PDB file of C-alpha atoms and ligand atoms in Angstrom:
ATOM      1  CA  MET A 106      -7.173 -19.187   6.529  1.00 69.00           C
ATOM      2  CA  SER A 107      -7.112 -15.944   4.427  1.00 78.00           C
ATOM      3  CA  THR A 108      -6.925 -16.243   0.807  1.00 89.00           C
ATOM      4  CA  ILE A 109      -4.464 -13.733   0.659  1.00 96.00           C
ATOM      5  CA  ARG A 110      -1.233 -14.689   1.809  1.00 96.00           C
ATOM      6  CA  THR A 111       1.702 -12.416   0.313  1.00 97.00           C
ATOM      7  CA  CYS A 112       2.008  -8.573   0.568  1.00 98.00           C
ATOM      8  CA  ILE A 113       3.890  -6.567  -1.371  1.00 98.00           C
ATOM      9  CA  PHE A 114       4.986  -2.851  -0.091  1.00 98.00           C
ATOM     10  CA  PRO A 115       6.796  -0.981  -3.214  1.00 97.00           C
ATOM     11  CA  ALA A 116       9.182   1.378  -0.640  1.00 94.00           C
ATOM     12  CA  ALA A 117      11.690   2.275  -3.491  1.00 93.00           C
ATOM     13  CA  GLY A 118      10.840   6.127  -4.024  1.00 88.00           C
ATOM     14  CA  TYR A 119      13.498   8.966  -2.962  1.00 87.00           C
ATOM     15  CA  GLY A 120      11.167  10.781  -0.681  1.00 87.00           C
ATOM     16  CA  THR A 121      11.654  14.393  -1.961  1.00 92.00           C
ATOM     17  CA  ARG A 122       8.721  15.866  -0.882  1.00 94.00           C
ATOM     18  CA  PHE A 123       9.815  15.520   2.699  1.00 95.00           C
ATOM     19  CA  LEU A 124      13.572  16.710   1.625  1.00 95.00           C
ATOM     20  CA  PRO A 125      15.892  17.403   3.752  1.00 96.00           C
ATOM     21  CA  ALA A 126      14.057  14.564   6.373  1.00 94.00           C
ATOM     22  CA  THR A 127      14.502  11.972   3.647  1.00 93.00           C
ATOM     23  CA  LYS A 128      18.116  12.481   2.494  1.00 92.00           C
ATOM     24  CA  SER A 129      19.511   9.423   4.660  1.00 91.00           C
ATOM     25  CA  MET A 130      16.498   8.422   5.866  1.00 92.00           C
ATOM     26  CA  PRO A 131      13.775   6.066   4.035  1.00 94.00           C
ATOM     27  CA  LYS A 132      10.207   8.051   3.726  1.00 94.00           C
ATOM     28  CA  GLU A 133       8.756   4.956   5.000  1.00 94.00           C
ATOM     29  CA  MET A 134      10.690   5.852   8.405  1.00 95.00           C
ATOM     30  CA  LEU A 135       8.855   8.807   9.314  1.00 96.00           C
ATOM     31  CA  PRO A 136       6.964   8.434  12.028  1.00 97.00           C
ATOM     32  CA  ILE A 137       3.403   9.371  12.531  1.00 97.00           C
ATOM     33  CA  LEU A 138       3.542   9.531  16.271  1.00 96.00           C
ATOM     34  CA  THR A 139       5.789   6.925  17.529  1.00 94.00           C
ATOM     35  CA  LYS A 140       5.537   4.353  14.169  1.00 96.00           C
ATOM     36  CA  PRO A 141       7.209   4.750  11.047  1.00 97.00           C
ATOM     37  CA  LEU A 142       4.177   4.856   8.471  1.00 97.00           C
ATOM     38  CA  ILE A 143       4.964   1.651   6.917  1.00 97.00           C
ATOM     39  CA  GLN A 144       4.584  -0.083  10.140  1.00 97.00           C
ATOM     40  CA  TYR A 145       0.704   1.257   9.671  1.00 98.00           C
ATOM     41  CA  GLY A 146       0.911  -0.551   6.333  1.00 98.00           C
ATOM     42  CA  VAL A 147       1.971  -3.940   7.619  1.00 98.00           C
ATOM     43  CA  GLU A 148      -0.164  -4.091  10.877  1.00 97.00           C
ATOM     44  CA  GLU A 149      -2.954  -3.440   8.253  1.00 97.00           C
ATOM     45  CA  ALA A 150      -1.555  -6.340   5.898  1.00 97.00           C
ATOM     46  CA  VAL A 151      -1.254  -8.580   9.039  1.00 97.00           C
ATOM     47  CA  GLU A 152      -4.827  -8.015  10.393  1.00 96.00           C
ATOM     48  CA  ALA A 153      -6.002  -9.257   7.106  1.00 97.00           C
ATOM     49  CA  GLY A 154      -4.309 -12.493   7.412  1.00 96.00           C
ATOM     50  CA  VAL A 155      -1.100 -12.032   5.342  1.00 97.00           C
ATOM     51  CA  LYS A 156       2.043 -14.378   6.263  1.00 96.00           C
ATOM     52  CA  ASN A 157       4.130 -12.940   3.981  1.00 97.00           C
ATOM     53  CA  ILE A 158       5.657  -9.404   3.257  1.00 97.00           C
ATOM     54  CA  GLY A 159       7.808  -8.380   0.264  1.00 97.00           C
ATOM     55  CA  PHE A 160       9.441  -5.139   0.307  1.00 97.00           C
ATOM     56  CA  ILE A 161      10.757  -3.686  -3.353  1.00 96.00           C
ATOM     57  CA  THR A 162      13.576  -1.493  -1.984  1.00 94.00           C
ATOM     58  CA  GLY A 163      15.822   1.008  -3.316  1.00 89.00           C
ATOM     59  CA  ARG A 164      19.269   2.629  -2.144  1.00 85.00           C
ATOM     60  CA  GLY A 165      19.534   3.740   1.244  1.00 85.00           C
ATOM     61  CA  LYS A 166      16.745   1.742   2.458  1.00 89.00           C
ATOM     62  CA  ARG A 167      19.061  -0.008   4.912  1.00 89.00           C
ATOM     63  CA  SER A 168      17.125   1.264   8.274  1.00 92.00           C
ATOM     64  CA  LEU A 169      13.905  -0.127   6.982  1.00 94.00           C
ATOM     65  CA  GLU A 170      15.483  -4.028   7.331  1.00 94.00           C
ATOM     66  CA  ASP A 171      16.672  -3.346  10.993  1.00 93.00           C
ATOM     67  CA  HIS A 172      13.186  -2.291  11.809  1.00 95.00           C
ATOM     68  CA  PHE A 173      11.800  -5.309  10.741  1.00 95.00           C
ATOM     69  CA  ASP A 174      14.067  -7.184  12.417  1.00 92.00           C
ATOM     70  CA  LYS A 175      15.152  -7.757  16.060  1.00 87.00           C
ATOM     71  CA  SER A 176      17.557  -5.369  17.799  1.00 86.00           C
ATOM     72  CA  TYR A 177      18.969  -7.654  20.711  1.00 85.00           C
ATOM     73  CA  GLU A 178      21.018  -5.039  22.745  1.00 88.00           C
ATOM     74  CA  LEU A 179      17.970  -2.622  22.212  1.00 87.00           C
ATOM     75  CA  GLU A 180      15.457  -5.854  24.097  1.00 84.00           C
ATOM     76  CA  HIS A 181      17.845  -6.594  26.878  1.00 86.00           C
ATOM     77  CA  GLN A 182      18.295  -3.021  27.756  1.00 88.00           C
ATOM     78  CA  ILE A 183      14.188  -2.392  27.873  1.00 88.00           C
ATOM     79  CA  LYS A 184      13.968  -6.146  29.452  1.00 87.00           C
ATOM     80  CA  GLY A 185      11.505  -5.147  32.424  1.00 87.00           C
ATOM     81  CA  THR A 186      10.877  -2.279  31.759  1.00 90.00           C
ATOM     82  CA  ASP A 187       7.237  -0.855  30.470  1.00 87.00           C
ATOM     83  CA  LYS A 188       8.895   0.672  27.761  1.00 88.00           C
ATOM     84  CA  GLU A 189       8.949  -3.223  26.537  1.00 85.00           C
ATOM     85  CA  LYS A 190       4.922  -2.590  25.503  1.00 87.00           C
ATOM     86  CA  SER A 191       6.016  -0.047  22.833  1.00 87.00           C
ATOM     87  CA  LEU A 192       7.862  -2.898  20.592  1.00 87.00           C
ATOM     88  CA  THR A 193       4.576  -5.337  20.690  1.00 87.00           C
ATOM     89  CA  GLY A 194       3.356  -3.996  17.915  1.00 90.00           C
ATOM     90  CA  ILE A 195       7.150  -4.613  15.423  1.00 92.00           C
ATOM     91  CA  ARG A 196       7.286  -7.692  17.557  1.00 89.00           C
ATOM     92  CA  ASN A 197       3.605  -9.334  16.831  1.00 92.00           C
ATOM     93  CA  ILE A 198       5.319  -8.781  13.057  1.00 94.00           C
ATOM     94  CA  ILE A 199       8.544 -10.295  13.420  1.00 94.00           C
ATOM     95  CA  GLU A 200       7.306 -13.313  15.079  1.00 93.00           C
ATOM     96  CA  GLN A 201       4.265 -13.914  12.431  1.00 93.00           C
ATOM     97  CA  CYS A 202       5.704 -13.033   8.946  1.00 95.00           C
ATOM     98  CA  THR A 203       8.068 -13.838   6.775  1.00 96.00           C
ATOM     99  CA  ILE A 204       9.638 -10.444   5.272  1.00 96.00           C
ATOM    100  CA  SER A 205      11.542 -10.501   2.061  1.00 96.00           C
ATOM    101  CA  TYR A 206      13.589  -7.652   0.405  1.00 96.00           C
ATOM    102  CA  THR A 207      13.680  -7.201  -3.637  1.00 95.00           C
ATOM    103  CA  ARG A 208      15.630  -3.938  -4.693  1.00 94.00           C
ATOM    104  CA  GLN A 209      14.385  -2.017  -7.682  1.00 93.00           C
ATOM    105  CA  LYS A 210      17.270  -1.295  -9.732  1.00 89.00           C
ATOM    106  CA  GLU A 211      15.526   1.277 -11.513  1.00 89.00           C
ATOM    107  CA  MET A 212      12.608   3.852 -10.757  1.00 89.00           C
ATOM    108  CA  LYS A 213      10.313   2.679 -13.760  1.00 93.00           C
ATOM    109  CA  GLY A 214       6.897   2.989 -11.911  1.00 95.00           C
ATOM    110  CA  LEU A 215       4.761   1.465  -9.482  1.00 96.00           C
ATOM    111  CA  GLY A 216       3.719  -1.446 -12.105  1.00 97.00           C
ATOM    112  CA  HIS A 217       7.190  -2.073 -12.683  1.00 97.00           C
ATOM    113  CA  ALA A 218       7.816  -2.132  -8.830  1.00 97.00           C
ATOM    114  CA  VAL A 219       5.303  -4.908  -8.476  1.00 97.00           C
ATOM    115  CA  LEU A 220       6.750  -6.502 -11.162  1.00 97.00           C
ATOM    116  CA  CYS A 221      10.302  -6.658  -9.349  1.00 96.00           C
ATOM    117  CA  GLY A 222       7.904  -8.568  -6.855  1.00 96.00           C
ATOM    118  CA  GLU A 223       6.812 -11.745  -9.080  1.00 96.00           C
ATOM    119  CA  HIS A 224       9.408 -14.315  -7.337  1.00 94.00           C
ATOM    120  CA  PHE A 225       7.542 -13.519  -4.088  1.00 93.00           C
ATOM    121  CA  ILE A 226       4.260 -15.121  -5.804  1.00 94.00           C
ATOM    122  CA  LYS A 227       3.265 -18.435  -6.999  1.00 86.00           C
ATOM    123  CA  THR A 228      -0.071 -18.383  -8.810  1.00 90.00           C
ATOM    124  CA  GLU A 229      -2.197 -17.117  -6.553  1.00 95.00           C
ATOM    125  CA  ALA A 230      -3.675 -13.248  -6.042  1.00 97.00           C
ATOM    126  CA  PHE A 231      -1.503 -10.966  -3.582  1.00 98.00           C
ATOM    127  CA  SER A 232      -1.817  -7.706  -2.371  1.00 98.00           C
ATOM    128  CA  VAL A 233      -0.111  -4.541  -2.740  1.00 98.00           C
ATOM    129  CA  ILE A 234      -0.158  -1.495  -0.092  1.00 98.00           C
ATOM    130  CA  LEU A 235       1.490   1.996  -0.885  1.00 97.00           C
ATOM    131  CA  ALA A 236       2.414   2.646   2.844  1.00 95.00           C
ATOM    132  CA  ASP A 237       2.162   7.048   1.491  1.00 95.00           C
ATOM    133  CA  ASP A 238      -1.902   6.246   2.111  1.00 97.00           C
ATOM    134  CA  LEU A 239      -2.382   5.557   5.486  1.00 98.00           C
ATOM    135  CA  CYS A 240      -5.938   4.049   5.886  1.00 97.00           C
ATOM    136  CA  ASP A 241      -7.811   4.104   9.523  1.00 96.00           C
ATOM    137  CA  ASN A 242     -10.786   2.623  10.319  1.00 96.00           C
ATOM    138  CA  ASP A 243     -12.410   1.428  13.866  1.00 94.00           C
ATOM    139  CA  GLY A 244     -13.880  -1.448  12.704  1.00 95.00           C
ATOM    140  CA  ASP A 245     -12.118  -3.732  10.014  1.00 97.00           C
ATOM    141  CA  GLY A 246      -8.445  -2.370   8.632  1.00 97.00           C
ATOM    142  CA  VAL A 247      -9.311  -1.419   4.541  1.00 98.00           C
ATOM    143  CA  MET A 248      -7.468  -4.570   3.178  1.00 98.00           C
ATOM    144  CA  LYS A 249      -9.251  -6.626   5.374  1.00 98.00           C
ATOM    145  CA  GLN A 250     -12.230  -5.393   3.860  1.00 98.00           C
ATOM    146  CA  MET A 251     -10.854  -6.325   0.606  1.00 98.00           C
ATOM    147  CA  VAL A 252     -10.065  -9.445   1.352  1.00 98.00           C
ATOM    148  CA  GLN A 253     -13.759 -10.408   2.052  1.00 97.00           C
ATOM    149  CA  MET A 254     -14.325  -8.303  -1.389  1.00 97.00           C
ATOM    150  CA  TYR A 255     -12.181 -11.166  -3.138  1.00 98.00           C
ATOM    151  CA  GLU A 256     -13.469 -13.681  -1.666  1.00 97.00           C
ATOM    152  CA  LYS A 257     -16.730 -12.965  -3.240  1.00 97.00           C
ATOM    153  CA  TYR A 258     -15.550 -11.403  -6.693  1.00 97.00           C
ATOM    154  CA  LYS A 259     -12.353 -13.531  -7.319  1.00 97.00           C
ATOM    155  CA  CYS A 260     -10.966 -10.979  -9.522  1.00 97.00           C
ATOM    156  CA  SER A 261      -8.651  -8.081  -8.884  1.00 98.00           C
ATOM    157  CA  ILE A 262     -10.068  -5.839  -6.287  1.00 98.00           C
ATOM    158  CA  VAL A 263      -8.855  -1.895  -5.799  1.00 98.00           C
ATOM    159  CA  ALA A 264      -9.770   0.392  -3.513  1.00 98.00           C
ATOM    160  CA  CYS A 265     -11.762   3.663  -4.434  1.00 98.00           C
ATOM    161  CA  MET A 266     -12.629   6.929  -2.933  1.00 98.00           C
ATOM    162  CA  GLU A 267     -14.181   9.764  -4.257  1.00 97.00           C
ATOM    163  CA  VAL A 268     -12.278  13.047  -5.023  1.00 97.00           C
ATOM    164  CA  PRO A 269     -12.463  16.500  -6.105  1.00 96.00           C
ATOM    165  CA  ARG A 270     -12.644  16.374 -10.036  1.00 95.00           C
ATOM    166  CA  GLU A 271      -9.712  18.934  -9.645  1.00 95.00           C
ATOM    167  CA  ASP A 272      -7.564  16.257  -7.665  1.00 95.00           C
ATOM    168  CA  ALA A 273      -8.291  13.753 -10.386  1.00 97.00           C
ATOM    169  CA  HIS A 274      -5.403  14.292 -12.473  1.00 96.00           C
ATOM    170  CA  ARG A 275      -3.213  13.330  -8.891  1.00 95.00           C
ATOM    171  CA  TYR A 276      -4.826   9.748  -9.727  1.00 97.00           C
ATOM    172  CA  GLY A 277      -5.601   6.328 -11.411  1.00 97.00           C
ATOM    173  CA  ILE A 278      -9.523   7.321 -12.178  1.00 98.00           C
ATOM    174  CA  ILE A 279     -12.111   4.654 -12.804  1.00 97.00           C
ATOM    175  CA  SER A 280     -15.072   4.490 -14.504  1.00 96.00           C
ATOM    176  CA  GLY A 281     -17.347   1.143 -14.419  1.00 97.00           C
ATOM    177  CA  THR A 282     -21.301  -0.018 -13.492  1.00 96.00           C
ATOM    178  CA  GLU A 283     -22.425  -0.389  -9.678  1.00 96.00           C
ATOM    179  CA  GLU A 284     -22.866  -4.161  -8.885  1.00 95.00           C
ATOM    180  CA  GLU A 285     -23.967  -3.373  -5.271  1.00 96.00           C
ATOM    181  CA  PRO A 286     -23.706  -0.344  -2.821  1.00 96.00           C
ATOM    182  CA  GLY A 287     -20.176   0.813  -3.280  1.00 96.00           C
ATOM    183  CA  VAL A 288     -18.966  -2.175  -5.610  1.00 98.00           C
ATOM    184  CA  ILE A 289     -18.200  -1.025  -9.134  1.00 98.00           C
ATOM    185  CA  ARG A 290     -17.681  -3.711 -11.594  1.00 98.00           C
ATOM    186  CA  ALA A 291     -14.484  -1.459 -13.765  1.00 97.00           C
ATOM    187  CA  ASN A 292     -14.669  -1.130 -17.538  1.00 96.00           C
ATOM    188  CA  ASP A 293     -11.891   1.826 -17.615  1.00 96.00           C
ATOM    189  CA  LEU A 294      -9.204   2.761 -15.472  1.00 97.00           C
ATOM    190  CA  VAL A 295      -6.942   6.061 -17.038  1.00 97.00           C
ATOM    191  CA  GLU A 296      -3.646   6.966 -14.817  1.00 97.00           C
ATOM    192  CA  LYS A 297      -3.322  11.121 -14.124  1.00 96.00           C
ATOM    193  CA  PRO A 298      -6.121  11.713 -16.418  1.00 96.00           C
ATOM    194  CA  LYS A 299      -5.122  15.456 -18.020  1.00 95.00           C
ATOM    195  CA  PRO A 300      -7.585  17.957 -16.054  1.00 94.00           C
ATOM    196  CA  GLY A 301     -10.744  17.904 -17.382  1.00 91.00           C
ATOM    197  CA  THR A 302      -9.906  14.310 -19.121  1.00 94.00           C
ATOM    198  CA  GLU A 303     -10.643  11.906 -16.345  1.00 94.00           C
ATOM    199  CA  PRO A 304     -13.804   9.736 -16.843  1.00 93.00           C
ATOM    200  CA  SER A 305     -15.531   9.985 -13.052  1.00 95.00           C
ATOM    201  CA  ASN A 306     -14.405  11.599  -9.885  1.00 96.00           C
ATOM    202  CA  MET A 307     -13.982   7.984  -8.673  1.00 97.00           C
ATOM    203  CA  ALA A 308      -9.886   7.413  -7.882  1.00 98.00           C
ATOM    204  CA  VAL A 309      -7.691   4.875  -6.651  1.00 98.00           C
ATOM    205  CA  ILE A 310      -6.072   4.504  -3.681  1.00 97.00           C
ATOM    206  CA  GLY A 311      -2.999   2.658  -2.446  1.00 98.00           C
ATOM    207  CA  ARG A 312      -4.167  -0.885  -1.539  1.00 98.00           C
ATOM    208  CA  TYR A 313      -4.756  -3.105  -3.971  1.00 98.00           C
ATOM    209  CA  ILE A 314      -5.396  -7.057  -4.303  1.00 98.00           C
ATOM    210  CA  LEU A 315      -4.426  -8.455  -7.865  1.00 98.00           C
ATOM    211  CA  THR A 316      -4.739 -11.912  -9.398  1.00 98.00           C
ATOM    212  CA  SER A 317      -1.488 -13.209 -10.622  1.00 96.00           C
ATOM    213  CA  ASP A 318      -1.829 -12.690 -14.644  1.00 97.00           C
ATOM    214  CA  ILE A 319      -1.238  -8.954 -13.616  1.00 98.00           C
ATOM    215  CA  PHE A 320       2.632 -10.177 -14.282  1.00 97.00           C
ATOM    216  CA  ASN A 321       2.185 -11.659 -18.309  1.00 97.00           C
ATOM    217  CA  ILE A 322       0.198  -8.367 -18.486  1.00 98.00           C
ATOM    218  CA  LEU A 323       2.643  -5.525 -17.005  1.00 97.00           C
ATOM    219  CA  ARG A 324       5.890  -7.575 -18.859  1.00 96.00           C
ATOM    220  CA  LYS A 325       4.189  -6.547 -21.985  1.00 96.00           C
ATOM    221  CA  LEU A 326       3.181  -2.908 -20.928  1.00 97.00           C
ATOM    222  CA  PRO A 327       4.570   0.312 -22.793  1.00 95.00           C
ATOM    223  CA  PRO A 328       5.476   2.923 -20.485  1.00 94.00           C
ATOM    224  CA  GLY A 329       2.704   4.812 -19.761  1.00 94.00           C
ATOM    225  CA  ALA A 330       1.960   8.457 -18.031  1.00 93.00           C
ATOM    226  CA  ASN A 331       4.865  10.316 -16.971  1.00 92.00           C
ATOM    227  CA  ASN A 332       6.584   7.972 -19.126  1.00 94.00           C
ATOM    228  CA  GLU A 333       6.456   4.897 -16.111  1.00 95.00           C
ATOM    229  CA  ILE A 334       5.093   1.059 -16.278  1.00 96.00           C
ATOM    230  CA  GLN A 335       1.712   2.105 -14.593  1.00 97.00           C
ATOM    231  CA  LEU A 336      -0.293  -0.442 -12.634  1.00 98.00           C
ATOM    232  CA  THR A 337      -3.101   1.884 -13.687  1.00 98.00           C
ATOM    233  CA  ASP A 338      -2.742   0.780 -17.114  1.00 98.00           C
ATOM    234  CA  ALA A 339      -2.583  -2.952 -16.238  1.00 98.00           C
ATOM    235  CA  LEU A 340      -5.686  -3.573 -14.409  1.00 98.00           C
ATOM    236  CA  LYS A 341      -6.950  -1.442 -17.232  1.00 98.00           C
ATOM    237  CA  GLU A 342      -6.461  -4.599 -19.669  1.00 97.00           C
ATOM    238  CA  GLN A 343      -7.963  -7.184 -17.076  1.00 98.00           C
ATOM    239  CA  ALA A 344     -10.865  -4.630 -16.635  1.00 98.00           C
ATOM    240  CA  LYS A 345     -11.653  -4.921 -20.251  1.00 96.00           C
ATOM    241  CA  ASN A 346     -13.229  -8.474 -19.454  1.00 95.00           C
ATOM    242  CA  GLY A 347     -14.472  -7.293 -16.186  1.00 96.00           C
ATOM    243  CA  ARG A 348     -11.441  -8.657 -13.573  1.00 97.00           C
ATOM    244  CA  VAL A 349     -11.468  -5.725 -11.751  1.00 98.00           C
ATOM    245  CA  ILE A 350     -13.738  -4.494  -8.437  1.00 98.00           C
ATOM    246  CA  ALA A 351     -13.421  -0.876  -7.518  1.00 98.00           C
ATOM    247  CA  TYR A 352     -14.242  -1.010  -3.931  1.00 98.00           C
ATOM    248  CA  LYS A 353     -15.107   2.160  -1.704  1.00 98.00           C
ATOM    249  CA  PHE A 354     -13.491   1.166   1.317  1.00 98.00           C
ATOM    250  CA  LYS A 355     -14.909   2.179   4.529  1.00 97.00           C
ATOM    251  CA  GLY A 356     -12.508   3.665   6.820  1.00 97.00           C
ATOM    252  CA  LYS A 357      -9.735   7.603   6.341  1.00 97.00           C
ATOM    253  CA  ARG A 358      -7.015   8.167   3.899  1.00 98.00           C
ATOM    254  CA  TYR A 359      -4.368  10.042   4.452  1.00 98.00           C
ATOM    255  CA  ASP A 360      -2.148  11.093   1.575  1.00 97.00           C
ATOM    256  CA  CYS A 361       1.465  10.862   3.619  1.00 97.00           C
ATOM    257  CA  GLY A 362       2.998  11.480   0.466  1.00 95.00           C
ATOM    258  CA  ILE A 363       2.118  15.070   0.979  1.00 95.00           C
ATOM    259  CA  VAL A 364       3.368  17.156   3.809  1.00 96.00           C
ATOM    260  CA  ASP A 365      -0.424  18.359   4.482  1.00 97.00           C
ATOM    261  CA  GLY A 366      -1.603  15.134   5.019  1.00 97.00           C
ATOM    262  CA  PHE A 367       0.897  13.712   6.671  1.00 97.00           C
ATOM    263  CA  VAL A 368       0.336  16.471   9.339  1.00 98.00           C
ATOM    264  CA  GLN A 369      -3.359  15.886   9.374  1.00 98.00           C
ATOM    265  CA  ALA A 370      -2.980  12.171  10.127  1.00 98.00           C
ATOM    266  CA  THR A 371      -0.495  13.216  13.263  1.00 98.00           C
ATOM    267  CA  VAL A 372      -2.938  15.352  14.341  1.00 98.00           C
ATOM    268  CA  ASP A 373      -5.817  12.599  13.650  1.00 98.00           C
ATOM    269  CA  LEU A 374      -4.144  10.270  15.186  1.00 97.00           C
ATOM    270  CA  TYR A 375      -3.068  12.015  18.391  1.00 97.00           C
ATOM    271  CA  GLU A 376      -6.270  13.203  18.761  1.00 96.00           C
ATOM    272  CA  LYS A 377      -7.434   9.572  18.646  1.00 94.00           C
ATOM    273  CA  GLN A 378      -4.901   8.249  21.179  1.00 90.00           C
ATOM    274  CA  LYS A 379      -5.906  10.927  23.639  1.00 90.00           C
ATOM    275  CA  SER A 380      -9.491  10.421  23.722  1.00 84.00           C
TER     276      SER A 380
HETATM  277  C1  LIG B  57      -0.300   5.913  -6.964  1.00 69.00           C
HETATM  278  C2  LIG B  57      -1.078   4.915  -8.307  1.00 69.00           C
HETATM  279  C3  LIG B  57      -1.920   6.150  -8.723  1.00 69.00           C
HETATM  280  C4  LIG B  57      -3.120   5.704  -7.474  1.00 69.00           C
HETATM  281  C5  LIG B  57      -2.310   6.868  -6.505  1.00 69.00           C
HETATM  282  C6  LIG B  57      -2.617   6.709  -4.938  1.00 69.00           C
HETATM  283  O1  LIG B  57       0.250   6.836  -7.849  1.00 69.00           O
HETATM  284  O2  LIG B  57      -0.182   5.100  -9.323  1.00 69.00           O
HETATM  285  O3  LIG B  57      -2.732   5.339  -9.591  1.00 69.00           O
HETATM  286  O4  LIG B  57      -4.246   6.281  -7.230  1.00 69.00           O
HETATM  287  O5  LIG B  57      -1.020   5.783  -6.295  1.00 69.00           O
HETATM  288  O6  LIG B  57      -2.155   6.930  -3.816  1.00 69.00           O
HETATM  289  P1  LIG B  57       1.575   8.337  -7.017  1.00 69.00           P
HETATM  290  O7  LIG B  57       0.730   8.784  -6.020  1.00 69.00           O
HETATM  291  O8  LIG B  57       2.460   7.290  -6.942  1.00 69.00           O
HETATM  292  O9  LIG B  57       1.730   8.749  -8.107  1.00 69.00           O
END
């Protein structure tokens, strides 16, 4: 049984980069092929052994709740037809998981969103997936790989990858020392460093396993980059005590929060499906 039972999905953002599509539809419901973006993230969490899903939502996200619920009329309509198999994935999630929702009333950043999910967690470590970052791997999914890292290191784990220096200002950037190939013990993290000031080109991507002391840290944090409560700043506190491992995951990450990445994911997954 996995030690990481709960995954939080921050999903309150407005998705302005995808207007007008996101005017009345949550960006998390935009499909890559025939599956909403968020379902890829949830399937990755379930594969890693997660049983409790906590969505942090906001206004206009009701279709997300409907997606992760039974649709009796539809089920009745397609019963016995070959269309039923399109629903296998979502049915498995609904059957296997307890799904909870809470609303982030103000947009105060990723750290604030995670703090909104505190009541989903008792004292155990938990995971966070940013569904905008779609991760694809032919072997174990990225979160499953990270759970294995957590079982070894028993501290917060962040997924990381090298990015071109000129893109570093878009990410949380880590620096630290390599413990083993692909595993870095972070000693500093900086959210969206100003161009030219980045301590490395090792970027955090949207997969985290966090020990629950993160909540006390988040509660006391002043606003950081973009005047928001930044999860990266809380991780920086844990890193001061050597309690953050950055893991170079196996697989490919697509930034589906921007149109380029979204289209690339669509093309690659389509090619893969066809072959
Ligand atoms: C968030 C995090 C950042 C991380 C990025 C990965 O930023 O704050 O540290 O590198 O996700 O996608 P956002 O993309 O929400 O601005």
